[in-house]
Short mmCIF file of C-alpha atoms in Angstrom, two decimals:
data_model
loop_
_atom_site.label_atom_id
_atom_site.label_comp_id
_atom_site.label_asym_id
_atom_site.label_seq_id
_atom_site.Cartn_x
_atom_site.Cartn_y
_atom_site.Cartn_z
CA UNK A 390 51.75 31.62 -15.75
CA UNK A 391 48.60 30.09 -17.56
CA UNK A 392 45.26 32.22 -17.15
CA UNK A 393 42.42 30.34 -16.22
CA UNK A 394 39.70 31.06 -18.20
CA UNK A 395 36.69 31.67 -15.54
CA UNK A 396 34.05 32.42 -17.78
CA UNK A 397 32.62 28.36 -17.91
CA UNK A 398 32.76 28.68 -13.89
CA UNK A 399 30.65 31.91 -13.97
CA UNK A 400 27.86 31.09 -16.64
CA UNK A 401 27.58 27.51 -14.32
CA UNK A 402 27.07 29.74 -11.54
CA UNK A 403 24.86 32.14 -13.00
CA UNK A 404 22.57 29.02 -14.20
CA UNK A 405 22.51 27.40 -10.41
CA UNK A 406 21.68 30.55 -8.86
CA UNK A 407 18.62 31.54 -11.43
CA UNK A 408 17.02 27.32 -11.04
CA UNK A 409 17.42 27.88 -7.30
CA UNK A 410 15.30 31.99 -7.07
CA UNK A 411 12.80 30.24 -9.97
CA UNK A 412 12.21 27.09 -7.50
CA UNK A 413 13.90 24.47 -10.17
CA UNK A 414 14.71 20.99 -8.35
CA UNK A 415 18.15 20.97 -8.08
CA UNK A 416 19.37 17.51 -7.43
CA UNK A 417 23.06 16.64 -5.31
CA UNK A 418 25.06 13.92 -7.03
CA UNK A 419 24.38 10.83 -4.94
CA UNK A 420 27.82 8.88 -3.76
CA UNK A 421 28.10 5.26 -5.58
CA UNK A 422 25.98 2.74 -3.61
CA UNK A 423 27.82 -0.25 -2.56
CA UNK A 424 26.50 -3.66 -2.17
CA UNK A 425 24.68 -4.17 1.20
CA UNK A 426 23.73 -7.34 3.29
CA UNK A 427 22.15 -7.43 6.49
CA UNK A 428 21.08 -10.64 8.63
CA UNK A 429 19.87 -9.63 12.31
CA UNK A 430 17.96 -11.78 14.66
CA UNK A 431 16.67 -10.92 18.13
CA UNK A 432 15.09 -13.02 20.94
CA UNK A 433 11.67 -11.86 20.80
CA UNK A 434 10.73 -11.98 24.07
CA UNK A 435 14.13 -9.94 25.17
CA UNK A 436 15.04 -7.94 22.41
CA UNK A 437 18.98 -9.96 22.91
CA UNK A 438 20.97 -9.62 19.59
CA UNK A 439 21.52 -13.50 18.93
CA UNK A 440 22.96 -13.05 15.48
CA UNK A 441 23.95 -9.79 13.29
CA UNK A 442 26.14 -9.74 10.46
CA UNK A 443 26.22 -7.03 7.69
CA UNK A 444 25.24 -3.49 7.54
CA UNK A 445 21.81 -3.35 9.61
CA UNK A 446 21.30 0.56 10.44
CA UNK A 447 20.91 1.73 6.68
CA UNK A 448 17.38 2.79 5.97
CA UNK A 449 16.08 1.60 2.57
CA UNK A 450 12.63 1.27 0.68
CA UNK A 451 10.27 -1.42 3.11
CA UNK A 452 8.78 -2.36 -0.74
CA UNK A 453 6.16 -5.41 0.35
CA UNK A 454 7.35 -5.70 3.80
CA UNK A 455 4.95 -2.89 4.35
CA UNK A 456 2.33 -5.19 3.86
CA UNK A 457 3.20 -6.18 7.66
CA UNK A 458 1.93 -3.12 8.96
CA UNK A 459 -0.60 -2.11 6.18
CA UNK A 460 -2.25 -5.66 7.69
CA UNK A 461 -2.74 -4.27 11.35
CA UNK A 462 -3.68 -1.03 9.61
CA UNK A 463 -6.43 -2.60 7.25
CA UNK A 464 -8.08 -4.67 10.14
CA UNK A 465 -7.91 -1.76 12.61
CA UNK A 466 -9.57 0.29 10.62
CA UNK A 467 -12.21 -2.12 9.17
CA UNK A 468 -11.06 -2.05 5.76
CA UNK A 469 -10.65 -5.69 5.85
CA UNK A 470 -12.28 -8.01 8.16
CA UNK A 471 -10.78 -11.66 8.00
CA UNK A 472 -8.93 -13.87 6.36
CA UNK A 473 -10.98 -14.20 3.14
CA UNK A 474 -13.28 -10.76 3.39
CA UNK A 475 -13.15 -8.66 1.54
CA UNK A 476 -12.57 -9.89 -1.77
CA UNK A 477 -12.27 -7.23 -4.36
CA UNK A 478 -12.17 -7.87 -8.19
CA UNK A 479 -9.47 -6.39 -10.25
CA UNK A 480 -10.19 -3.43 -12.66
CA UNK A 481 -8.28 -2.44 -15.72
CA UNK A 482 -7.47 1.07 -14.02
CA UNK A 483 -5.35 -0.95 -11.70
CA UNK A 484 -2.93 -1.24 -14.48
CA UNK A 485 -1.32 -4.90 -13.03
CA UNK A 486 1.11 -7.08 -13.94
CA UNK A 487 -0.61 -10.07 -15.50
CA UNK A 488 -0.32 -12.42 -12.87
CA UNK A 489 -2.32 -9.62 -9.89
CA UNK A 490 -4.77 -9.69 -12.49
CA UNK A 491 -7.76 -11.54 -10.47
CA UNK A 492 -9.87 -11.40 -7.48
CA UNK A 493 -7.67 -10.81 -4.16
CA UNK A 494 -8.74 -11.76 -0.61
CA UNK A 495 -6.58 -10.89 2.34
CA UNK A 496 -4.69 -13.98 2.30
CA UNK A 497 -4.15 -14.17 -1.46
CA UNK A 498 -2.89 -10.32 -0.90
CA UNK A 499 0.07 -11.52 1.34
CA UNK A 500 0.88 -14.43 -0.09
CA UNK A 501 1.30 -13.20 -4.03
CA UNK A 502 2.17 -10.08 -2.68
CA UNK A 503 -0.59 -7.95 -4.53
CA UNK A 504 0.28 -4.25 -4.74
CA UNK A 505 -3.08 -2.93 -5.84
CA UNK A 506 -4.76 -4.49 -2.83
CA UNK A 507 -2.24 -2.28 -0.92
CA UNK A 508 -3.43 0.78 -2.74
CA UNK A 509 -6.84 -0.14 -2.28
CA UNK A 510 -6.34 -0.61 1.80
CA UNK A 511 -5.12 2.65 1.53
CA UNK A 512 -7.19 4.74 -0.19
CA UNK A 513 -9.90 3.71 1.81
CA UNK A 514 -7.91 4.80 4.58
CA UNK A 515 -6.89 8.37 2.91
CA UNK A 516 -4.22 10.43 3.26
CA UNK A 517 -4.56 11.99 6.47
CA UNK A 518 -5.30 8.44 8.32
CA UNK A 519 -2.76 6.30 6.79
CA UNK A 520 -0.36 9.01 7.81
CA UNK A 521 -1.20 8.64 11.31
CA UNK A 522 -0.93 5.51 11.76
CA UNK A 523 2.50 5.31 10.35
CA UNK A 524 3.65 7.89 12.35
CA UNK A 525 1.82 6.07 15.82
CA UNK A 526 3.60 2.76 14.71
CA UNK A 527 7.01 4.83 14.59
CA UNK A 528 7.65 2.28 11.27
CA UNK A 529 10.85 3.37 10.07
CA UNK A 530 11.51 7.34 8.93
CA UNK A 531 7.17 7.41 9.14
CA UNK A 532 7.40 9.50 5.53
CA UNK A 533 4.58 8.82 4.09
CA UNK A 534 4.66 11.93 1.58
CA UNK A 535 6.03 9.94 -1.56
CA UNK A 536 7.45 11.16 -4.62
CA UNK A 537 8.53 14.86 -4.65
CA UNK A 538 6.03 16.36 -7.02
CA UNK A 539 4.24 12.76 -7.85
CA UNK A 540 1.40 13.58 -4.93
CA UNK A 541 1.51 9.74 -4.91
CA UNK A 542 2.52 9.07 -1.05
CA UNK A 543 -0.87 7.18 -0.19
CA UNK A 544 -0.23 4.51 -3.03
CA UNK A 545 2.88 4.82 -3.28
CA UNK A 546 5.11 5.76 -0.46
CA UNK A 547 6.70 2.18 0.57
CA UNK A 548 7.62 1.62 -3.25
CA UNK A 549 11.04 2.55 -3.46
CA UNK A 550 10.39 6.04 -2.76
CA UNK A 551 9.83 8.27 0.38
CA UNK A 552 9.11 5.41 3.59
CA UNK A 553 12.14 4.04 4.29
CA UNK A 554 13.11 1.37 7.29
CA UNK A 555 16.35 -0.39 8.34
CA UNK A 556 16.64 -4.22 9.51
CA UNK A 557 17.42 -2.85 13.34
CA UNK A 558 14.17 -0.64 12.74
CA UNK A 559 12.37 -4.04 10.82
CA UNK A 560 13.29 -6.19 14.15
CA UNK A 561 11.96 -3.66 17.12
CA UNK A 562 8.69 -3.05 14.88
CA UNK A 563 8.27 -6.76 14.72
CA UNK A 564 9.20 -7.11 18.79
CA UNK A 565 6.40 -4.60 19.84
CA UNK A 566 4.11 -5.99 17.27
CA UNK A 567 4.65 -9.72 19.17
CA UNK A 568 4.46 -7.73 22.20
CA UNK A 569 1.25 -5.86 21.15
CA UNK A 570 2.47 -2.77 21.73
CA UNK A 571 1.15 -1.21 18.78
CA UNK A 572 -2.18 0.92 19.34
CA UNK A 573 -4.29 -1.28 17.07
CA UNK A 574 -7.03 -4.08 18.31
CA UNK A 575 -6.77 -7.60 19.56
CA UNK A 576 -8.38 -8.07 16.14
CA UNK A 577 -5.95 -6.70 13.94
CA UNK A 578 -3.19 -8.30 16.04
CA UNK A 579 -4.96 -11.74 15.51
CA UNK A 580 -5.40 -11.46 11.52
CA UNK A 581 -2.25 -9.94 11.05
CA UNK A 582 -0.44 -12.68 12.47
CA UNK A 583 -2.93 -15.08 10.36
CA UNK A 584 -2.55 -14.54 7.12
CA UNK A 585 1.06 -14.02 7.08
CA UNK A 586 2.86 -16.72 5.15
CA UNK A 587 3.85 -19.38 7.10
CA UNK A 588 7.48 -21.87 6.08
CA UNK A 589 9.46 -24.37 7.77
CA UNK A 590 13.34 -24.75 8.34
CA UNK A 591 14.21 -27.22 9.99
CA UNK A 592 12.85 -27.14 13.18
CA UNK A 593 11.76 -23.99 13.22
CA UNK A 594 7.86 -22.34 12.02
CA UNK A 595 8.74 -19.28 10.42
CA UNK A 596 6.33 -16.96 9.31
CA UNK A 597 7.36 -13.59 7.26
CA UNK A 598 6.96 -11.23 4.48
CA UNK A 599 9.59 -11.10 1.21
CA UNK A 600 9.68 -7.34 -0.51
CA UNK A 601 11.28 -6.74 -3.73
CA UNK A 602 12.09 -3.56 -5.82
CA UNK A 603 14.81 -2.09 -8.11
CA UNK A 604 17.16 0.81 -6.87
CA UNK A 605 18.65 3.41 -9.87
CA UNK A 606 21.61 5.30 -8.35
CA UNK A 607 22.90 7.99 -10.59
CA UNK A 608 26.43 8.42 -8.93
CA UNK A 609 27.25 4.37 -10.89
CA UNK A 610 24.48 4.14 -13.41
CA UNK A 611 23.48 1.36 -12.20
CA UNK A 612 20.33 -0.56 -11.47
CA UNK A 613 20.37 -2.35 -8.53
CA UNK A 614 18.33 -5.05 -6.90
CA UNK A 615 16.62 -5.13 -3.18
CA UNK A 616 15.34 -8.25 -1.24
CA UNK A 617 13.87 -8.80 1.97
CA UNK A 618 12.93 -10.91 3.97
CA UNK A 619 11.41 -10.37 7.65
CA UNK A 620 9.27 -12.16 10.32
CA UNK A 621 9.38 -14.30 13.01
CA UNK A 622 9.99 -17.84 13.88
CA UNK A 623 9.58 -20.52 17.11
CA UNK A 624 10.71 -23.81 17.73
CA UNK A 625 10.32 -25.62 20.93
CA UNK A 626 9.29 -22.33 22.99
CA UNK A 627 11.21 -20.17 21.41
CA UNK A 628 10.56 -17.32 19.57
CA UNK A 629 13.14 -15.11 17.26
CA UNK A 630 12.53 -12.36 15.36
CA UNK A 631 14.41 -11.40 11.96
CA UNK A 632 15.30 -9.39 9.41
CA UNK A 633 17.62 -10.43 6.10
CA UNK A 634 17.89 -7.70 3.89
CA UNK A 635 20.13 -8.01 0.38
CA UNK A 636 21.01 -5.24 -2.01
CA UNK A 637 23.23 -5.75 -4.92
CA UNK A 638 23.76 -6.05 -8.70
CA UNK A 639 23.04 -9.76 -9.72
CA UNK A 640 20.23 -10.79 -11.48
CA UNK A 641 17.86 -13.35 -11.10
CA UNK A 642 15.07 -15.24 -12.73
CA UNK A 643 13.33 -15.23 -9.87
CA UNK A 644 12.03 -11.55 -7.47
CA UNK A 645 15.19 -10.88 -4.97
CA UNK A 646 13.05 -11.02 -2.08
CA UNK A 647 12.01 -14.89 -2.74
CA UNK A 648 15.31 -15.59 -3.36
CA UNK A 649 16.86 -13.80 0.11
CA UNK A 650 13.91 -15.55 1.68
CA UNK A 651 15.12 -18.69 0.50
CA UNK A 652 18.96 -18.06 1.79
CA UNK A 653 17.97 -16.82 4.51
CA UNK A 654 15.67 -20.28 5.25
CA UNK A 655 18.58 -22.41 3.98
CA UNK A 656 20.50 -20.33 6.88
CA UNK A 657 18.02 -20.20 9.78
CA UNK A 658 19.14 -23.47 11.70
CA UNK A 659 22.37 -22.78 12.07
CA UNK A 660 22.49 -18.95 12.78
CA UNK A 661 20.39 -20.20 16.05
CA UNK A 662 21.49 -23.01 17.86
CA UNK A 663 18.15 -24.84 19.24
CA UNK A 664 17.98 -25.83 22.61
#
């Protein structure tokens, strides 16, 4: 009978145990992530599933969705206070892509989808307040603590790294915030819903919020691409709520989240049959 040489299998063990009593990170091999597509759209007013197709309960990074939320946050707290004030310039230490590189007003923030207004919002806010009011909105898994090791979760946190939502989560968030059911002021509830990009398809007035980011999964080596797009729309009466969410390998020229906003828009009229 062969002999199995065990002395590979003990030195591997001898390593894993000595990173794990000196505190090393020691990372599981993630499992391959497939491609994912989620469309889900409630009645607003009754939370009734009117159309779902896809996988909708998987949690993945909010990216500038979060910009939703971070808006009721902002005007809660005074940060901002309405639809052009405050206007901040941009500094070199905000280290930009060229195009964010300019003065930003609340509106301009949600329509280019500015991240260093985010970080701004927030660390006005700080750490300890932005954290509650995450965890009082019950947005997603509410962790806010970003990177492990990075101490980066108050700029950071909704970037592809630590927050984390799912398009069933996306929906009832946008329900209670219709519903103002979210401990924040008529205020905030009022510019929220104001400066949020507003689109029409074909009958209906749809306003929402794209997100985009990349996703590295080391199981397939591969770089992957998110898009979302989430909001609300009305037509005659009626009010909907959404969520289209898109992760997969194909490239673009274009950020994925403009692009799933524009299927999903394409879409829209006849997922929901008008009355």
């Amino acid at each position: 009978m062969r002999q199995i040489d065990r002395r590979p299998f003990v030195f591997a063990l001898v390593l894993y145990l000595l990173a794990w009593l000196l505190g090393f990170p020691i990372r599981a091999q993630s499992a391959p992530l497939k491609d994912v597509e989620c469309t889900l759209i409630l009645d607003a007013a009754s939370g009734e599933t009117l159309y779902r197709q896809g996988v909708c309960d998987q949690r993945f990074s909010p990216a500038s969705t979060f910009k939703v939320p971070l808006s009721l946050i902002g005007y809660d707290a005074g940060i901002l206070i309405d639809e052009h004030t405050p206007a901040w310039d941009y500094k070199a230490e905000f280290n930009a892509v060229k195009r964010d590189q300019k003065t930003v007003d609340p509106t301009i923030w949600e329509k280019d989808s500015v991240l260093w207004f985010s970080q701004e919002i927030t660390r006005r806010l700080g750490s300890e307040r932005f954290a509650g009011y995450v965890s009082k909105f019950d947005y997603g898994n509410t962790d806010v603590s970003g990177n492990a090791g990075q101490n980066d979760g108050l700029t950071r946190s909704w970037v592809n790294s630590s927050l984390r939502i799912s398009p069933v989560e996306q929906v009832n968030f946008l329900r209670r915030l219709l519903a103002r059911k979210l401990p924040v002021s008529d205020k905030a509830y009022a510019m929220a819903e104001a400066i949020l990009p507003t689109f029409q398809a074909g009958g209906w007035t749809v306003q929402g919020k794209t997100g985009t980011t990349g996703l590295r999964n080391d199981a397939d080596k591969v770089n992957r691409s998110l898009g979302w797009f989430v909001g609300w729309a009305q037509s005659d009466g009626r009010k909907i709520v959404f969520a289209h969410l898109v992760v997969d390998t194909k490239r673009s020229d274009t950020p994925k989240g403009l692009r799933t906003r524009a299927m999903f828009m394409k879409e829209l009229p006849n997922l929901v049959k008008q009355n």
